[in-house]
PDB file of C-alpha atoms in Angstrom:
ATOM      1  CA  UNK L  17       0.000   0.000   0.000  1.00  0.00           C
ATOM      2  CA  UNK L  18       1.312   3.511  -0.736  1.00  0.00           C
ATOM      3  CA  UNK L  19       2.837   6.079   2.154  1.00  0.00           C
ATOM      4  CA  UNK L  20       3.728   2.637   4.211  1.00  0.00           C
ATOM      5  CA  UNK L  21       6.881   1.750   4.338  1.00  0.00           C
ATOM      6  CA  UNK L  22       7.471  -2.842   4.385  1.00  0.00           C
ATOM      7  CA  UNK L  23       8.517  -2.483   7.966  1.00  0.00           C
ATOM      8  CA  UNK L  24       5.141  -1.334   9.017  1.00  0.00           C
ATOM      9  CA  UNK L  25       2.309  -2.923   6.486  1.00  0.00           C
ATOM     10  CA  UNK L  26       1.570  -5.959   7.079  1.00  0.00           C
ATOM     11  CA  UNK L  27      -0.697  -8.951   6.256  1.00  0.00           C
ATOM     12  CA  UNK L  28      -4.490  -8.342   4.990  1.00  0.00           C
ATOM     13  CA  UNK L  29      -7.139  -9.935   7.509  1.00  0.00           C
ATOM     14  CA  UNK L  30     -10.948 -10.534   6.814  1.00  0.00           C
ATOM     15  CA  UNK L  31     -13.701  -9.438   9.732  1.00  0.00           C
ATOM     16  CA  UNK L  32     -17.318  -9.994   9.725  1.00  0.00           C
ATOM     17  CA  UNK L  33     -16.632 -13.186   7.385  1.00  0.00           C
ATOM     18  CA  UNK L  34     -15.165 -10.859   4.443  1.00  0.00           C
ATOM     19  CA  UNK L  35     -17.185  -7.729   4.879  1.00  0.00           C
ATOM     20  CA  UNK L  36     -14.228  -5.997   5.871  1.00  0.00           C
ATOM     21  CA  UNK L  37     -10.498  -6.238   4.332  1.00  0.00           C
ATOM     22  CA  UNK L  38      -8.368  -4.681   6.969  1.00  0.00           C
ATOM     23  CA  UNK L  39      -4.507  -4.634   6.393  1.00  0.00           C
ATOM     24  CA  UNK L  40      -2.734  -4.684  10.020  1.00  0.00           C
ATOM     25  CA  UNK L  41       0.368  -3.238  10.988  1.00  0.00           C
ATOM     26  CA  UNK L  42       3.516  -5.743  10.401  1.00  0.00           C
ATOM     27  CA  UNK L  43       4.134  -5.096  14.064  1.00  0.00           C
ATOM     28  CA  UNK L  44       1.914  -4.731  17.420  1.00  0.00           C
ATOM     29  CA  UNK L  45      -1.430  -5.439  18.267  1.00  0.00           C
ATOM     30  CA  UNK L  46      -3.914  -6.917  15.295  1.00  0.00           C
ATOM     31  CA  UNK L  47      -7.714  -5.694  15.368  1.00  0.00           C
ATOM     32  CA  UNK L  48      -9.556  -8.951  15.942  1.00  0.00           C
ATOM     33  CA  UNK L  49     -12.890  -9.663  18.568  1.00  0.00           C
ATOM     34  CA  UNK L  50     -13.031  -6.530  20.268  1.00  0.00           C
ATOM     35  CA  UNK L  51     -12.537  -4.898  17.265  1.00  0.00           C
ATOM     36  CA  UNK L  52     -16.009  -6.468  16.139  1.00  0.00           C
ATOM     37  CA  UNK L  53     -17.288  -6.448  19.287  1.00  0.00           C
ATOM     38  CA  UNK L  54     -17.250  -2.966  19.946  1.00  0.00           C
ATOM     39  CA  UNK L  55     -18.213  -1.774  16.312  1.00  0.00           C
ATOM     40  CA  UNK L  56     -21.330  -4.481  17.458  1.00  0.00           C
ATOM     41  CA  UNK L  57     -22.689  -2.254  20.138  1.00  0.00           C
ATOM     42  CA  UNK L  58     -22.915   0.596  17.597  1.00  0.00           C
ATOM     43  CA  UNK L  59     -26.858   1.112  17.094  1.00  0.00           C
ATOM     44  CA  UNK L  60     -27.233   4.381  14.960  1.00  0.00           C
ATOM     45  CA  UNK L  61     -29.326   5.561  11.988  1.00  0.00           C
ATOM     46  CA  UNK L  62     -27.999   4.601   8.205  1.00  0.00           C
ATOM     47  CA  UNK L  63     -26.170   7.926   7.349  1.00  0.00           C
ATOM     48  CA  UNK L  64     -25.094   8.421  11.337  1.00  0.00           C
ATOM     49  CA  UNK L  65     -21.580   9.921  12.378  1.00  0.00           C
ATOM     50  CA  UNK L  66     -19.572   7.648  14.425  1.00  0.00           C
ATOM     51  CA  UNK L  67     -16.398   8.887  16.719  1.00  0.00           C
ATOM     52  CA  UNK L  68     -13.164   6.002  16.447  1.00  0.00           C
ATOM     53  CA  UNK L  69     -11.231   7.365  19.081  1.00  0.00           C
ATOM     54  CA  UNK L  70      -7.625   5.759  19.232  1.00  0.00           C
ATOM     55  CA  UNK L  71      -8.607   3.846  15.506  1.00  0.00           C
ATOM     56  CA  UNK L  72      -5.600   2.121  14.745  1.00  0.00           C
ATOM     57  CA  UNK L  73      -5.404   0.550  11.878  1.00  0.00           C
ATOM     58  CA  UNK L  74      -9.180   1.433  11.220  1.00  0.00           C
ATOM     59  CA  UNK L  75     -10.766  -2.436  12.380  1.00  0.00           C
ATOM     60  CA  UNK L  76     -13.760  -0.647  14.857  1.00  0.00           C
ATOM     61  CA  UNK L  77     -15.043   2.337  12.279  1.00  0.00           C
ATOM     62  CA  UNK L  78     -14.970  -0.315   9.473  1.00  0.00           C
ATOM     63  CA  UNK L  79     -16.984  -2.922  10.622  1.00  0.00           C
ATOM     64  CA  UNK L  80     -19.609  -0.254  11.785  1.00  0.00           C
ATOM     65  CA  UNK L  81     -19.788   1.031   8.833  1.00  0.00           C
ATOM     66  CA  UNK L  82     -20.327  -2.140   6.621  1.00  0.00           C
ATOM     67  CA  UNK L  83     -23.396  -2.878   9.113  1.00  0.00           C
ATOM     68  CA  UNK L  84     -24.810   0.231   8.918  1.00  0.00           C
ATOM     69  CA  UNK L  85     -25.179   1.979   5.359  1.00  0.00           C
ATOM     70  CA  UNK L  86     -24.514   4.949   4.694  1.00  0.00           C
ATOM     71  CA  UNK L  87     -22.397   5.543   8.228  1.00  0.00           C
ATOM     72  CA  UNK L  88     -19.717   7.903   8.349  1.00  0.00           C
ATOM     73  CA  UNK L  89     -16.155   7.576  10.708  1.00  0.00           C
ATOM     74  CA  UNK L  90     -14.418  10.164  11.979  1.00  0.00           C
ATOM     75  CA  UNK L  91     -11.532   8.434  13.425  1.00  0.00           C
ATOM     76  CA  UNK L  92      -9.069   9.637  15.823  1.00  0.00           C
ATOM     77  CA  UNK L  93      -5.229   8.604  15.795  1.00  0.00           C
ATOM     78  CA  UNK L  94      -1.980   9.956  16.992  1.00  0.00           C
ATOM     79  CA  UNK L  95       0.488   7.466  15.205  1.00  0.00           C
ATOM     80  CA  UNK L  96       1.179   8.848  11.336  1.00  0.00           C
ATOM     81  CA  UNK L  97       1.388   5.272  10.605  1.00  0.00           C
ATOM     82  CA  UNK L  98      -1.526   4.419  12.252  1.00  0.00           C
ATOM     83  CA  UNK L  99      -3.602   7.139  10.811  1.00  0.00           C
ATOM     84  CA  UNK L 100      -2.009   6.328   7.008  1.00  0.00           C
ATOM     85  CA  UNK L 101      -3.159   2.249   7.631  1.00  0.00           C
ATOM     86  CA  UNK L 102      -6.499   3.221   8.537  1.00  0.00           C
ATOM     87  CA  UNK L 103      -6.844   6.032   5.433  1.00  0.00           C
ATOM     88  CA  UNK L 104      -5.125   2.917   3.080  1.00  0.00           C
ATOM     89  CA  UNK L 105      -8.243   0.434   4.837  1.00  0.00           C
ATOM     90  CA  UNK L 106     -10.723   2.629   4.206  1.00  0.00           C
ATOM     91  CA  UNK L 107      -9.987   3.051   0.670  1.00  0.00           C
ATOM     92  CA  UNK L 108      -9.045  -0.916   0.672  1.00  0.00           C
ATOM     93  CA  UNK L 109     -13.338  -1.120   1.113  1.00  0.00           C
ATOM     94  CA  UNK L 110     -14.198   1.684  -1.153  1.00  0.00           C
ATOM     95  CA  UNK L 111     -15.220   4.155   1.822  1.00  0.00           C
ATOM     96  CA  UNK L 112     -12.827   6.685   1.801  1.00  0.00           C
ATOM     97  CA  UNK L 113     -15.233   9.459   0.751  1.00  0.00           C
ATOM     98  CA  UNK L 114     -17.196   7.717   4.376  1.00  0.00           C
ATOM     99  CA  UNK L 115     -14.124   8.307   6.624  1.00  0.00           C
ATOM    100  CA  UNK L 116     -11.989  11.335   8.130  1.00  0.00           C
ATOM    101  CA  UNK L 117      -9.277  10.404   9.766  1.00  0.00           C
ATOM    102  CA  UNK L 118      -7.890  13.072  12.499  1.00  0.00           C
ATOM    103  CA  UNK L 119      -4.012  12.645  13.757  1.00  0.00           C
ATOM    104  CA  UNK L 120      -4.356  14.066  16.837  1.00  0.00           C
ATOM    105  CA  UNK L 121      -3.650  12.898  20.503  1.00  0.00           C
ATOM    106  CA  UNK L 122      -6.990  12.480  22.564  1.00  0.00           C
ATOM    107  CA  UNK L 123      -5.956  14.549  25.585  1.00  0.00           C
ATOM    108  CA  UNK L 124      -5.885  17.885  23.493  1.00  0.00           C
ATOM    109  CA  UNK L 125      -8.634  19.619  24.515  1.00  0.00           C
ATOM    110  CA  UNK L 126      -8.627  21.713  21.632  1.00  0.00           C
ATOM    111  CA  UNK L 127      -9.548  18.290  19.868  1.00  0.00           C
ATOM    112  CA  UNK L 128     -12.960  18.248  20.682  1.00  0.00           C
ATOM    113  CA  UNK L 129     -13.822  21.787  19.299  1.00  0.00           C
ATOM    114  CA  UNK L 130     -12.582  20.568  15.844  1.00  0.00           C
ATOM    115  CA  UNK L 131     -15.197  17.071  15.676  1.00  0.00           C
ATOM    116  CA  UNK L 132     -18.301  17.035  14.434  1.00  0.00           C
ATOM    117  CA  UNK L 133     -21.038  15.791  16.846  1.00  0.00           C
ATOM    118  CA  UNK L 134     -21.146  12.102  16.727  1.00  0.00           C
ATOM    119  CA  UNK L 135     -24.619   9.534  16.704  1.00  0.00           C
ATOM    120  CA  UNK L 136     -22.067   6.941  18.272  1.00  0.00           C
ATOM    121  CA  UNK L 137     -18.570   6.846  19.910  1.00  0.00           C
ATOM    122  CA  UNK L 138     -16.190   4.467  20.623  1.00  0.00           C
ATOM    123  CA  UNK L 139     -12.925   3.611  21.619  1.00  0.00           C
ATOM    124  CA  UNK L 140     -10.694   0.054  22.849  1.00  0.00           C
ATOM    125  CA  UNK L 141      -7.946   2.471  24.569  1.00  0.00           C
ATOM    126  CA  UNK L 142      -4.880   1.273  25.966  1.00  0.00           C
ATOM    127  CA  UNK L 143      -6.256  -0.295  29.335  1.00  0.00           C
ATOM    128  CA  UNK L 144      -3.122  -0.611  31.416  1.00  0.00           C
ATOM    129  CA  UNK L 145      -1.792   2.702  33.042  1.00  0.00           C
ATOM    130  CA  UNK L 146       1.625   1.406  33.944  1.00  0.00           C
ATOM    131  CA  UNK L 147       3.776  -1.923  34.801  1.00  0.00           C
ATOM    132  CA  UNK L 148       6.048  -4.013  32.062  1.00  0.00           C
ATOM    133  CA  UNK L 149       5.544  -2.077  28.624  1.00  0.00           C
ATOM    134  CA  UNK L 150       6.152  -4.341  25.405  1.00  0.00           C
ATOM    135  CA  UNK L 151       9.150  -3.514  23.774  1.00  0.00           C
ATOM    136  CA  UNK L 152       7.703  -2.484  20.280  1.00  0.00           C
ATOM    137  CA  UNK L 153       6.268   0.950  20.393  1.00  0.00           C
ATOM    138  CA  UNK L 154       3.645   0.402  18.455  1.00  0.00           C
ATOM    139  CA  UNK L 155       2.225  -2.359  20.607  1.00  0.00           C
ATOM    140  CA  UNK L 156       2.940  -0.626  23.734  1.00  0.00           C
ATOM    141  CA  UNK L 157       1.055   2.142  22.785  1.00  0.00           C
ATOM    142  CA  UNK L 158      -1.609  -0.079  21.807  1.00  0.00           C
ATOM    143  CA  UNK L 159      -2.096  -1.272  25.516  1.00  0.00           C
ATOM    144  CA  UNK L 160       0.051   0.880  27.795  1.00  0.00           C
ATOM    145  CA  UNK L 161      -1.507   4.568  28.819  1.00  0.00           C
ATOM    146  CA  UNK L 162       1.418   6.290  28.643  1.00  0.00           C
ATOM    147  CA  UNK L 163       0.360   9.549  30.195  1.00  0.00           C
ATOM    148  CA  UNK L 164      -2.924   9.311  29.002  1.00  0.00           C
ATOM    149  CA  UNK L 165      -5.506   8.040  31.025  1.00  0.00           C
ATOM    150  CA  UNK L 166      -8.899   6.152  30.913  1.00  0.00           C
ATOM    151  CA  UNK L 167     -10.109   9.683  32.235  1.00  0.00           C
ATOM    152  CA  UNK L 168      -9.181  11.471  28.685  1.00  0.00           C
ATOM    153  CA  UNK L 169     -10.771   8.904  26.692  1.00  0.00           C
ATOM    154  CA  UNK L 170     -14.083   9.085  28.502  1.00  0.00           C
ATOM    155  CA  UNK L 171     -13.852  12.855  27.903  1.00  0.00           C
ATOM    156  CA  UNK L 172     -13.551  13.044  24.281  1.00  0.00           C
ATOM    157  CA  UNK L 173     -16.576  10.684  23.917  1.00  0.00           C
ATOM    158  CA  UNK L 174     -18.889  12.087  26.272  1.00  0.00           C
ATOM    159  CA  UNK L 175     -17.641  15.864  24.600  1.00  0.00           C
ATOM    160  CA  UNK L 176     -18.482  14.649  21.343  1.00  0.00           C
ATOM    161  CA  UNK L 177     -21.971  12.648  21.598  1.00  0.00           C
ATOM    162  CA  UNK L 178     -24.637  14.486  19.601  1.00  0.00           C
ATOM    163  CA  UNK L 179     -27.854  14.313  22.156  1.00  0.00           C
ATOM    164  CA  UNK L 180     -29.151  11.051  22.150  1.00  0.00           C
ATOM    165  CA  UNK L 181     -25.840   9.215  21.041  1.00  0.00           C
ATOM    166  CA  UNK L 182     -24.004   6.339  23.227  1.00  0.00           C
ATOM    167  CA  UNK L 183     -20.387   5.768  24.337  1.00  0.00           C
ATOM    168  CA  UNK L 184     -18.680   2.355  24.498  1.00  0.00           C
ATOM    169  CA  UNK L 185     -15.599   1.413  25.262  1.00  0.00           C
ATOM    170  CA  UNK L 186     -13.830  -2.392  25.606  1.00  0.00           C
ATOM    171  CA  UNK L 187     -11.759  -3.101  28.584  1.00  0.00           C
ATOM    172  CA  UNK L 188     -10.280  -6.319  30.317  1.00  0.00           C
ATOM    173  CA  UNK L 189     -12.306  -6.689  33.598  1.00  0.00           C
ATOM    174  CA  UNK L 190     -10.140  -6.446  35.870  1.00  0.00           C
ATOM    175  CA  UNK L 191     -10.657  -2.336  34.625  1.00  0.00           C
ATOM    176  CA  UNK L 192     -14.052  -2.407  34.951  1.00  0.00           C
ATOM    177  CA  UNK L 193     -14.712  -0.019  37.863  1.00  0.00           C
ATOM    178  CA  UNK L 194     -11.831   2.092  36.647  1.00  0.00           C
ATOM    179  CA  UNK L 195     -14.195   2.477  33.508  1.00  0.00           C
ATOM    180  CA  UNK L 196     -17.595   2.985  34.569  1.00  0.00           C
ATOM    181  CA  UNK L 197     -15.982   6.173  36.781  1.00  0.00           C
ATOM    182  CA  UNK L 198     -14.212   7.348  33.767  1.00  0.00           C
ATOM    183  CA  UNK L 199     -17.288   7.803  31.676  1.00  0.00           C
ATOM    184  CA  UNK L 200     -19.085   9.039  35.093  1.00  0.00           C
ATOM    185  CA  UNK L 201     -16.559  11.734  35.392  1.00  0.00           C
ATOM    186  CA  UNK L 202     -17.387  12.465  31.584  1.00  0.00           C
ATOM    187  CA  UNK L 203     -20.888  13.069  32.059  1.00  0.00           C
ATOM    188  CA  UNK L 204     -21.967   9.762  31.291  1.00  0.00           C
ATOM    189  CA  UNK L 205     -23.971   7.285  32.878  1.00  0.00           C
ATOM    190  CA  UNK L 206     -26.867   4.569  32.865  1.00  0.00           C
ATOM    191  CA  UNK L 207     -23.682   2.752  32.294  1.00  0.00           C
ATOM    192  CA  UNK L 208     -24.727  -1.080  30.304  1.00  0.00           C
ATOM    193  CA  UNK L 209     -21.602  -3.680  31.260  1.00  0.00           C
ATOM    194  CA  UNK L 210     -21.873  -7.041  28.933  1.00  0.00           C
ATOM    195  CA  UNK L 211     -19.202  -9.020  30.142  1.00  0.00           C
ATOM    196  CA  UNK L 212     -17.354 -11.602  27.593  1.00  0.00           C
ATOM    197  CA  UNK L 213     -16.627 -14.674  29.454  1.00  0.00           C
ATOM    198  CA  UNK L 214     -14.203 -17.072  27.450  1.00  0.00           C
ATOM    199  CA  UNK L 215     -15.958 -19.989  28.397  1.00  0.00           C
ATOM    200  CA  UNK L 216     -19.180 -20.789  30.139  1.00  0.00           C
ATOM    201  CA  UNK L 217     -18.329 -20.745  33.701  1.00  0.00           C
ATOM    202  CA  UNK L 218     -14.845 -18.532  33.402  1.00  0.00           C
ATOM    203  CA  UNK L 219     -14.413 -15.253  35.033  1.00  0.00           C
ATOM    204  CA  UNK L 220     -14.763 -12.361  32.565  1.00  0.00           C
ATOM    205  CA  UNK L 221     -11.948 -11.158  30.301  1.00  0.00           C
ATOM    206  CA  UNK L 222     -13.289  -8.378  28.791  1.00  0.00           C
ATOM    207  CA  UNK L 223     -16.553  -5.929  29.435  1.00  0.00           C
ATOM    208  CA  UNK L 224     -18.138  -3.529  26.848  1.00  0.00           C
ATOM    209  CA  UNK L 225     -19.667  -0.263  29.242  1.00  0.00           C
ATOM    210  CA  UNK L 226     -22.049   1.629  27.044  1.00  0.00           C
ATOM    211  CA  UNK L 227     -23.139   4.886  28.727  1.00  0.00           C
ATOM    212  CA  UNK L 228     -25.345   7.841  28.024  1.00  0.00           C
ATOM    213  CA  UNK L 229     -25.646  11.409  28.710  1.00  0.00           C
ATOM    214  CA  UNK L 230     -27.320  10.351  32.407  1.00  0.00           C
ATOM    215  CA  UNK L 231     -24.134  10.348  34.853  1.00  0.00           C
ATOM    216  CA  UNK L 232     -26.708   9.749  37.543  1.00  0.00           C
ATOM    217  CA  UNK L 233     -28.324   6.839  36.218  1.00  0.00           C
ATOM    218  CA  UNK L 234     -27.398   3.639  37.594  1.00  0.00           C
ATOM    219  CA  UNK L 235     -25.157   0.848  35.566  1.00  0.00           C
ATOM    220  CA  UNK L 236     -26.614  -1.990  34.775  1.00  0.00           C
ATOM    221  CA  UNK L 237     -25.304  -5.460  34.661  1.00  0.00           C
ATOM    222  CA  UNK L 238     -26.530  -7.109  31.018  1.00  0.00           C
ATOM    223  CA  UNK L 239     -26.281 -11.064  30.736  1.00  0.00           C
ATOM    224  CA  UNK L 240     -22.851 -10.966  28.815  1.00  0.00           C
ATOM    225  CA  UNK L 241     -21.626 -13.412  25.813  1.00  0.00           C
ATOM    226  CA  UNK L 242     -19.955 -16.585  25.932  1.00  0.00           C
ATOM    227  CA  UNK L 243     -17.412 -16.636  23.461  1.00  0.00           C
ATOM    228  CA  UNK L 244     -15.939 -20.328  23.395  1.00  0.00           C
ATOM    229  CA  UNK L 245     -17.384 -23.695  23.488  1.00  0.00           C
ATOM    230  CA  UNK L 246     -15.149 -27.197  22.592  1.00  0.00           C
ATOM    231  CA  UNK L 247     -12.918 -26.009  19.718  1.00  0.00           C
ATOM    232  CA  UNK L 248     -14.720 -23.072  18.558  1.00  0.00           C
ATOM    233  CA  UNK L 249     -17.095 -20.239  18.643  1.00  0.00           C
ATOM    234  CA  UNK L 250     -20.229 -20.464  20.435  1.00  0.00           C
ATOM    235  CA  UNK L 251     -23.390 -20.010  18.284  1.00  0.00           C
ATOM    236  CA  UNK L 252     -24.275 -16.310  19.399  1.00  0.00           C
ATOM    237  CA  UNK L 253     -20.573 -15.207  19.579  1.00  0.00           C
ATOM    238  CA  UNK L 254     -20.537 -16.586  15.694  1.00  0.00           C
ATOM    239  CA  UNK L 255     -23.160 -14.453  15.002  1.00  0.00           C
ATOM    240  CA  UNK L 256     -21.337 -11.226  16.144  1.00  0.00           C
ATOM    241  CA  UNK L 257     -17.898 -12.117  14.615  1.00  0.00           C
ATOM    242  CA  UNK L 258     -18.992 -13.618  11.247  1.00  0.00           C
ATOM    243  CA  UNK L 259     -22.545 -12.605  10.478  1.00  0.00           C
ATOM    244  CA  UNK L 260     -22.550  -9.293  11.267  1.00  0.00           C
ATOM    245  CA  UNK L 261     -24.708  -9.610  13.996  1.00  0.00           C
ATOM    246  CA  UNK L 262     -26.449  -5.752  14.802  1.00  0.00           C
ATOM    247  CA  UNK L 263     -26.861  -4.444  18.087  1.00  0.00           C
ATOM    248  CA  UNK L 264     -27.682  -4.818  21.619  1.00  0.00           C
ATOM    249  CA  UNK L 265     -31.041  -6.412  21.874  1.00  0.00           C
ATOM    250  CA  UNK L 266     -33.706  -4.696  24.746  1.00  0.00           C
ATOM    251  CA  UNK L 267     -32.385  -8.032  26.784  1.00  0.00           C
ATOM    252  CA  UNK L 268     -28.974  -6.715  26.427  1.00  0.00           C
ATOM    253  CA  UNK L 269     -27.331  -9.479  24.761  1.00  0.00           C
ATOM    254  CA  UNK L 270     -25.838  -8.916  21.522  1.00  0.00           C
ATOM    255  CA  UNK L 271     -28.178  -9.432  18.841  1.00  0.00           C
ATOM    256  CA  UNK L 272     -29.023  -9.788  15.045  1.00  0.00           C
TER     257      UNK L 272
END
């Protein structure tokens, strides 16, 4: 692809079972489930504006936007390579007249005077504020704060919901109350947690929160996904990762 250079393009993946091409970095982190899972709580009008904060290689705004025509992205990322991958994806899927991407870090306050008001917003930010970072930078930043807190995130969500709109953001668990007070201190509340659990019976891994302009509305704990059972995918986990699956139902499962 052009403006990459070998060290930093790497292989060409397929989410939602071939909806979406998304070339990944040669290096780092690869888009994958919470990629799909998070683009899965998006529930917007066709033509609706949705906020990528922290977009990497593009893998969130994509799959939103091949399960909801007409969607636009405006994406947020501070890495130039970053930023060119997801441009390159976009156009990869024929949407680059669909997506803006913004290089930007997302603690500039100035940031959120320059987006447009979003239908949607979400973000999988780097969850860990401290502790062993991985030695490639572009990984690191993938998962390690690095100054920039859980706290910033929230804000640039909750600042750029249009009324109405939702916020979600994937986590591991063990981040969970760290979270839900980061998108309370953003204005947001009526906070929905859907835990993933890797198997039926296993702790949590991950959580989606989804949260609203109602920071005094109380979270709610939604009956979560299973994601594995023997070798492979369980039915309604299937259903998110390959078929598209749209939505949180009124049950708050994941639904089509």
């Amino acid at each position: 692809m052009e403006g990459l250079t070998p060290s930093a393009a790497g292989p060409v993946h397929a989410l939602l079972g071939g909806r979406v091409r998304l070339q990944q970095p040669a290096e780092g982190l690869r888009a994958g489930m919470d990629a799909v899972m998070l683009a899965a709580s998006v529930e917007m009008r066709p033509g609706g504006v949705v906020l990528d904060a922290g977009c990497g290689p593009g893998g969130v705004f994509l799959c939103v936007l091949a399960r909801i025509p007409g969607a636009r992205a405006v994406a947020v990322e501070r890495d130039p390579v970053l930023a060119a991958l997801a441009r390159e994806n976009a156009a990869l899927n024929g949407w680059a007249d669909r997506v803006e991407v913004v290089e930007a870090d997302v603690s500039d306050p100035a940031l959120r005077a320059r987006l447009p008001r979003a239908d949607a917003a979400v973000s999988n930010p780097p969850y860990w504020p401290g502790g062993s970072v991985p030695p490639v930078a572009i990984r690191a930043g993938a998962t390690h704060a690095g100054g920039v807190g859980l706290r910033d995130w929230a804000a640039l969500l909750g600042a750029s919901l249009a009324r109405g709109g939702r916020a979600t953001i994937v986590l591991p668990a063990g981040r969970l109350e760290d979270g839900i007070g980061a998108l309370r201190g953003a204005g947001l509340g009526g906070t929905e947690i859907l835990p993933l659990w890797p198997r039926s019976g296993d702790a949590a891994g991950r959580v989606l929160l989804r949260a609203r302009r109602a920071p005094r509305a109380p979270a709610t704990l939604l009956p979560g996904l299973v994601l594995h059972e023997g070798a492979g995918w369980t039915p309604e986990a299937e259903a998110v990762l390959r078929g598209g699956a749209l939505g949180w139902s009124p049950g708050g499962k994941l639904a089509p």
